[in-house]
mmCIF file of C-alpha atoms in Angstrom:
data_model
loop_
_atom_site.group_PDB
_atom_site.id
_atom_site.type_symbol
_atom_site.label_atom_id
_atom_site.label_comp_id
_atom_site.label_asym_id
_atom_site.label_seq_id
_atom_site.Cartn_x
_atom_site.Cartn_y
_atom_site.Cartn_z
ATOM 1 C CA GLY A 1 -2.415 1.191 -23.769
ATOM 2 C CA ALA A 2 1.355 1.519 -23.815
ATOM 3 C CA GLY A 3 1.589 4.996 -25.290
ATOM 4 C CA VAL A 4 3.550 7.983 -24.036
ATOM 5 C CA SER A 5 1.976 9.526 -20.969
ATOM 6 C CA GLN A 6 2.551 12.937 -19.456
ATOM 7 C CA SER A 7 1.536 14.504 -16.202
ATOM 8 C CA PRO A 8 0.003 16.749 -15.185
ATOM 9 C CA SER A 9 -2.217 17.401 -18.191
ATOM 10 C CA ASN A 10 -2.718 21.000 -17.064
ATOM 11 C CA LYS A 11 -0.694 23.137 -14.708
ATOM 12 C CA VAL A 12 -1.466 26.661 -13.593
ATOM 13 C CA THR A 13 1.225 28.353 -11.570
ATOM 14 C CA GLU A 14 2.211 31.783 -10.381
ATOM 15 C CA LYS A 15 5.124 33.681 -11.824
ATOM 16 C CA GLY A 16 8.308 32.859 -9.973
ATOM 17 C CA LYS A 17 7.297 29.363 -8.882
ATOM 18 C CA ASP A 18 9.093 26.193 -9.992
ATOM 19 C CA VAL A 19 7.263 23.491 -11.926
ATOM 20 C CA GLU A 20 8.094 19.897 -12.737
ATOM 21 C CA LEU A 21 6.620 18.084 -15.721
ATOM 22 C CA ARG A 22 6.768 14.336 -16.120
ATOM 23 C CA CYS A 23 6.973 12.065 -19.156
ATOM 24 C CA ASP A 24 6.690 8.282 -19.260
ATOM 25 C CA PRO A 25 7.913 7.041 -22.647
ATOM 26 C CA ILE A 26 6.964 3.844 -24.390
ATOM 27 C CA SER A 27 8.832 0.926 -22.875
ATOM 28 C CA GLY A 28 11.925 0.068 -24.888
ATOM 29 C CA HIS A 29 12.230 3.459 -26.563
ATOM 30 C CA THR A 30 15.766 4.720 -26.112
ATOM 31 C CA ALA A 31 15.184 8.210 -27.480
ATOM 32 C CA LEU A 32 13.139 10.836 -25.669
ATOM 33 C CA TYR A 33 12.439 14.413 -26.728
ATOM 34 C CA TRP A 34 10.920 17.453 -25.079
ATOM 35 C CA TYR A 35 9.302 20.179 -27.161
ATOM 36 C CA ARG A 36 7.534 23.410 -26.377
ATOM 37 C CA GLN A 37 4.642 24.663 -28.456
ATOM 38 C CA ARG A 38 3.227 28.118 -27.898
ATOM 39 C CA LEU A 39 -0.312 28.836 -29.021
ATOM 40 C CA GLY A 40 -0.515 28.852 -32.813
ATOM 41 C CA GLN A 41 3.213 28.203 -33.198
ATOM 42 C CA GLY A 42 5.348 25.267 -34.342
ATOM 43 C CA LEU A 43 7.212 22.765 -32.215
ATOM 44 C CA GLU A 44 10.272 24.197 -30.489
ATOM 45 C CA PHE A 45 12.898 21.564 -29.688
ATOM 46 C CA LEU A 46 14.127 21.678 -26.076
ATOM 47 C CA ILE A 47 16.194 18.607 -25.233
ATOM 48 C CA TYR A 48 16.930 15.109 -26.557
ATOM 49 C CA PHE A 49 18.009 12.003 -24.646
ATOM 50 C CA GLN A 50 19.414 8.996 -26.502
ATOM 51 C CA GLY A 51 20.263 5.943 -24.429
ATOM 52 C CA ASN A 52 23.208 6.563 -22.123
ATOM 53 C CA SER A 53 24.687 9.343 -24.251
ATOM 54 C CA ALA A 54 24.969 12.866 -22.930
ATOM 55 C CA PRO A 55 21.702 14.679 -23.662
ATOM 56 C CA ASP A 56 21.486 17.284 -26.407
ATOM 57 C CA LYS A 57 20.456 20.390 -24.459
ATOM 58 C CA SER A 58 20.914 22.805 -27.324
ATOM 59 C CA GLY A 59 17.255 23.810 -27.397
ATOM 60 C CA LEU A 60 16.836 24.806 -23.763
ATOM 61 C CA PRO A 61 15.976 28.536 -23.840
ATOM 62 C CA SER A 62 17.620 29.496 -20.557
ATOM 63 C CA ASP A 63 19.303 28.060 -17.475
ATOM 64 C CA ARG A 64 15.916 28.069 -15.753
ATOM 65 C CA PHE A 65 15.122 24.970 -17.807
ATOM 66 C CA SER A 66 16.576 21.556 -17.021
ATOM 67 C CA ALA A 67 15.647 17.954 -17.659
ATOM 68 C CA GLU A 68 16.619 14.597 -16.314
ATOM 69 C CA ARG A 69 16.035 11.074 -17.475
ATOM 70 C CA THR A 70 16.468 7.944 -15.400
ATOM 71 C CA GLY A 71 18.024 5.309 -17.635
ATOM 72 C CA GLU A 72 15.626 4.691 -20.480
ATOM 73 C CA SER A 73 12.508 5.432 -18.507
ATOM 74 C CA VAL A 74 10.769 8.425 -17.021
ATOM 75 C CA SER A 75 11.942 11.972 -17.699
ATOM 76 C CA THR A 76 11.208 15.191 -15.852
ATOM 77 C CA LEU A 77 11.418 18.710 -17.221
ATOM 78 C CA THR A 78 11.895 21.359 -14.560
ATOM 79 C CA ILE A 79 11.302 25.055 -15.061
ATOM 80 C CA GLN A 80 12.550 27.263 -12.258
ATOM 81 C CA ARG A 81 11.261 30.743 -11.471
ATOM 82 C CA THR A 82 8.583 30.508 -14.140
ATOM 83 C CA GLN A 83 7.834 33.522 -16.320
ATOM 84 C CA GLN A 84 4.685 34.330 -18.266
ATOM 85 C CA GLU A 85 6.462 33.609 -21.544
ATOM 86 C CA ASP A 86 6.896 30.006 -20.364
ATOM 87 C CA SER A 87 3.158 29.477 -20.877
ATOM 88 C CA ALA A 88 2.828 26.815 -23.577
ATOM 89 C CA VAL A 89 2.091 23.160 -24.175
ATOM 90 C CA TYR A 90 5.082 20.988 -23.333
ATOM 91 C CA LEU A 91 5.157 17.842 -25.449
ATOM 92 C CA CYS A 92 7.206 14.737 -24.835
ATOM 93 C CA ALA A 93 7.905 12.145 -27.514
ATOM 94 C CA SER A 94 9.791 8.883 -27.605
ATOM 95 C CA SER A 95 11.164 6.767 -30.417
ATOM 96 C CA LEU A 96 13.161 3.601 -30.865
ATOM 97 C CA GLY A 97 16.091 5.867 -31.601
ATOM 98 C CA ALA A 98 18.338 3.428 -33.340
ATOM 99 C CA GLY A 99 18.365 2.833 -37.056
ATOM 100 C CA SER A 100 16.720 4.759 -39.826
ATOM 101 C CA TYR A 101 13.099 4.252 -38.833
ATOM 102 C CA ASN A 102 12.448 6.733 -36.085
ATOM 103 C CA GLU A 103 8.722 7.346 -35.811
ATOM 104 C CA GLN A 104 8.091 9.598 -32.826
ATOM 105 C CA PHE A 105 5.200 8.878 -30.556
ATOM 106 C CA PHE A 106 3.912 11.889 -28.712
ATOM 107 C CA GLY A 107 2.260 12.212 -25.383
ATOM 108 C CA PRO A 108 -0.825 14.398 -24.985
ATOM 109 C CA GLY A 109 1.238 17.234 -23.554
ATOM 110 C CA THR A 110 1.159 19.352 -20.417
ATOM 111 C CA ARG A 111 -0.517 22.730 -20.815
ATOM 112 C CA LEU A 112 1.347 25.186 -18.604
ATOM 113 C CA THR A 113 -0.158 28.534 -17.716
ATOM 114 C CA VAL A 114 1.934 31.025 -15.781
ATOM 115 C CA LEU A 115 -0.125 33.799 -14.224
ATOM 116 C CA ARG B 1 19.114 28.747 -42.503
ATOM 117 C CA LYS B 2 16.710 26.431 -40.713
ATOM 118 C CA GLU B 3 17.460 22.748 -41.059
ATOM 119 C CA VAL B 4 13.898 22.002 -42.212
ATOM 120 C CA GLU B 5 11.808 24.673 -43.915
ATOM 121 C CA GLN B 6 8.150 24.744 -44.853
ATOM 122 C CA ASP B 7 5.728 27.317 -46.175
ATOM 123 C CA PRO B 8 3.578 28.103 -43.121
ATOM 124 C CA GLY B 9 0.464 28.759 -45.237
ATOM 125 C CA PRO B 10 -2.392 28.788 -44.612
ATOM 126 C CA PHE B 11 -3.479 26.978 -47.722
ATOM 127 C CA ASN B 12 -7.229 27.495 -48.236
ATOM 128 C CA VAL B 13 -8.434 24.806 -50.608
ATOM 129 C CA PRO B 14 -11.967 23.865 -51.706
ATOM 130 C CA GLU B 15 -13.178 20.414 -50.829
ATOM 131 C CA GLY B 16 -12.356 17.897 -53.554
ATOM 132 C CA ALA B 17 -9.337 19.783 -54.840
ATOM 133 C CA THR B 18 -5.758 18.539 -54.945
ATOM 134 C CA VAL B 19 -3.156 20.295 -52.820
ATOM 135 C CA ALA B 20 0.598 19.837 -52.557
ATOM 136 C CA PHE B 21 3.169 20.968 -50.003
ATOM 137 C CA ASN B 22 6.922 21.015 -50.278
ATOM 138 C CA CYS B 23 9.540 20.949 -47.589
ATOM 139 C CA THR B 24 13.273 21.542 -47.965
ATOM 140 C CA TYR B 25 16.059 20.261 -45.712
ATOM 141 C CA SER B 26 19.627 21.463 -45.463
ATOM 142 C CA ASN B 27 21.519 18.456 -44.084
ATOM 143 C CA SER B 28 22.446 16.214 -47.025
ATOM 144 C CA ALA B 29 23.242 13.367 -44.609
ATOM 145 C CA SER B 30 19.625 13.174 -43.464
ATOM 146 C CA GLN B 31 18.429 9.624 -43.738
ATOM 147 C CA SER B 32 14.723 9.302 -42.961
ATOM 148 C CA PHE B 33 11.798 11.518 -43.787
ATOM 149 C CA PHE B 34 8.242 11.722 -42.556
ATOM 150 C CA TRP B 35 5.063 13.739 -42.701
ATOM 151 C CA TYR B 36 3.199 14.237 -39.442
ATOM 152 C CA ARG B 37 -0.235 15.701 -38.990
ATOM 153 C CA GLN B 38 -1.262 17.879 -36.062
ATOM 154 C CA ASP B 39 -4.871 18.743 -35.389
ATOM 155 C CA CYS B 40 -5.756 21.831 -33.413
ATOM 156 C CA ARG B 41 -4.850 21.432 -29.732
ATOM 157 C CA LYS B 42 -3.706 17.843 -30.278
ATOM 158 C CA GLU B 43 -0.303 16.177 -30.364
ATOM 159 C CA PRO B 44 1.367 15.414 -33.709
ATOM 160 C CA LYS B 45 0.839 11.970 -35.199
ATOM 161 C CA LEU B 46 2.644 10.173 -37.991
ATOM 162 C CA LEU B 47 0.874 10.499 -41.333
ATOM 163 C CA MET B 48 3.354 8.632 -43.498
ATOM 164 C CA SER B 49 7.001 7.892 -44.007
ATOM 165 C CA VAL B 50 8.659 9.107 -47.201
ATOM 166 C CA TYR B 51 10.751 6.733 -49.276
ATOM 167 C CA SER B 52 13.136 7.450 -52.132
ATOM 168 C CA SER B 53 10.894 5.598 -54.562
ATOM 169 C CA GLY B 54 7.882 7.620 -53.477
ATOM 170 C CA ASN B 55 4.945 6.112 -51.695
ATOM 171 C CA GLU B 56 1.200 6.351 -51.711
ATOM 172 C CA ASP B 57 -1.381 5.781 -49.021
ATOM 173 C CA GLY B 58 -4.890 6.235 -50.330
ATOM 174 C CA ARG B 59 -5.324 9.892 -51.277
ATOM 175 C CA PHE B 60 -1.882 10.807 -49.978
ATOM 176 C CA THR B 61 1.349 10.618 -51.983
ATOM 177 C CA ALA B 62 4.785 11.450 -50.620
ATOM 178 C CA GLN B 63 7.898 11.997 -52.707
ATOM 179 C CA LEU B 64 11.558 12.467 -51.820
ATOM 180 C CA ASN B 65 14.086 14.244 -54.024
ATOM 181 C CA ARG B 66 17.506 13.729 -52.454
ATOM 182 C CA ALA B 67 19.368 15.633 -55.175
ATOM 183 C CA SER B 68 17.353 18.792 -54.523
ATOM 184 C CA GLN B 69 16.842 18.011 -50.842
ATOM 185 C CA TYR B 70 13.099 18.344 -50.694
ATOM 186 C CA ILE B 71 10.131 16.201 -49.888
ATOM 187 C CA SER B 72 6.565 16.704 -50.965
ATOM 188 C CA LEU B 73 3.088 15.680 -49.897
ATOM 189 C CA LEU B 74 0.180 15.542 -52.320
ATOM 190 C CA ILE B 75 -3.395 15.223 -51.133
ATOM 191 C CA ARG B 76 -5.997 14.301 -53.740
ATOM 192 C CA ASP B 77 -9.772 14.717 -53.455
ATOM 193 C CA SER B 78 -9.338 16.703 -50.252
ATOM 194 C CA LYS B 79 -11.854 16.261 -47.440
ATOM 195 C CA LEU B 80 -12.934 18.651 -44.727
ATOM 196 C CA SER B 81 -11.261 16.300 -42.250
ATOM 197 C CA ASP B 82 -7.891 16.922 -43.914
ATOM 198 C CA SER B 83 -7.822 20.377 -42.326
ATOM 199 C CA ALA B 84 -4.793 20.327 -40.033
ATOM 200 C CA THR B 85 -1.177 21.383 -39.803
ATOM 201 C CA TYR B 86 1.225 19.154 -41.737
ATOM 202 C CA LEU B 87 4.711 18.826 -40.288
ATOM 203 C CA CYS B 88 7.741 17.833 -42.317
ATOM 204 C CA VAL B 89 10.160 15.737 -40.278
ATOM 205 C CA VAL B 90 13.743 14.715 -40.998
ATOM 206 C CA SER B 91 15.820 12.156 -39.132
ATOM 207 C CA ARG B 92 19.602 12.620 -39.084
ATOM 208 C CA ARG B 93 22.307 9.990 -38.898
ATOM 209 C CA ASP B 94 22.763 10.761 -35.204
ATOM 210 C CA ASP B 95 19.097 9.784 -34.790
ATOM 211 C CA LYS B 96 18.079 13.318 -33.878
ATOM 212 C CA ILE B 97 14.720 14.201 -35.370
ATOM 213 C CA ILE B 98 14.086 17.695 -36.710
ATOM 214 C CA PHE B 99 10.552 19.058 -37.165
ATOM 215 C CA GLY B 100 9.580 21.778 -39.557
ATOM 216 C CA LYS B 101 7.256 24.496 -38.276
ATOM 217 C CA GLY B 102 4.350 23.079 -40.267
ATOM 218 C CA THR B 103 2.025 24.073 -43.082
ATOM 219 C CA ARG B 104 -1.559 24.924 -42.169
ATOM 220 C CA LEU B 105 -4.246 23.542 -44.447
ATOM 221 C CA HIS B 106 -7.882 24.636 -44.406
ATOM 222 C CA ILE B 107 -10.315 22.691 -46.568
ATOM 223 C CA LEU B 108 -13.291 24.852 -47.454
ATOM 224 C CA PRO B 109 -16.789 23.397 -47.907
#
């Protein structure tokens, strides 16, 4: 089963705490995306990594959000000083990235609840 | 203007009917197009790619109109299991992938 995996699957935290979410993409996929999806809403783009290029951070909602990716492997999304409005499902996806065929494969998501 | 726009719906359609969704995109340099399906509380999954010549997969037909910058999805003989949110997805030349907000479909028994 070489799909995209994410951990933890659920995270409950208190307002003001920092959280770290992890994504393991499919091996060989150079592109990696983070999205946020609030209940009943569409996907909200957060950040995009493509190979060794500088990441596209244009979707990060505030400076409390940051993400790192080690080479073409695991990525972590960090949210500092969490707020209640950060409660959502955080989805990670990876794709081959190069060329015109860019099917995205999604992980199951991390459901974050900020109390 | 959003880069990818869809009617959010919901579309409430009786079982067995035909339903069609459109999606418009603003970047004329977009190069690849897809429809994804997202079930409630699940991650999105690829339904089908969309080719310039149009393509069909069973009850599903996808069309691309580059001149008017829209893509469409047609579902024939709809089933209860088709109830989901359908996401229009566009891939740009820089390989960035843009998702629409989705169209909700409810198939009624």
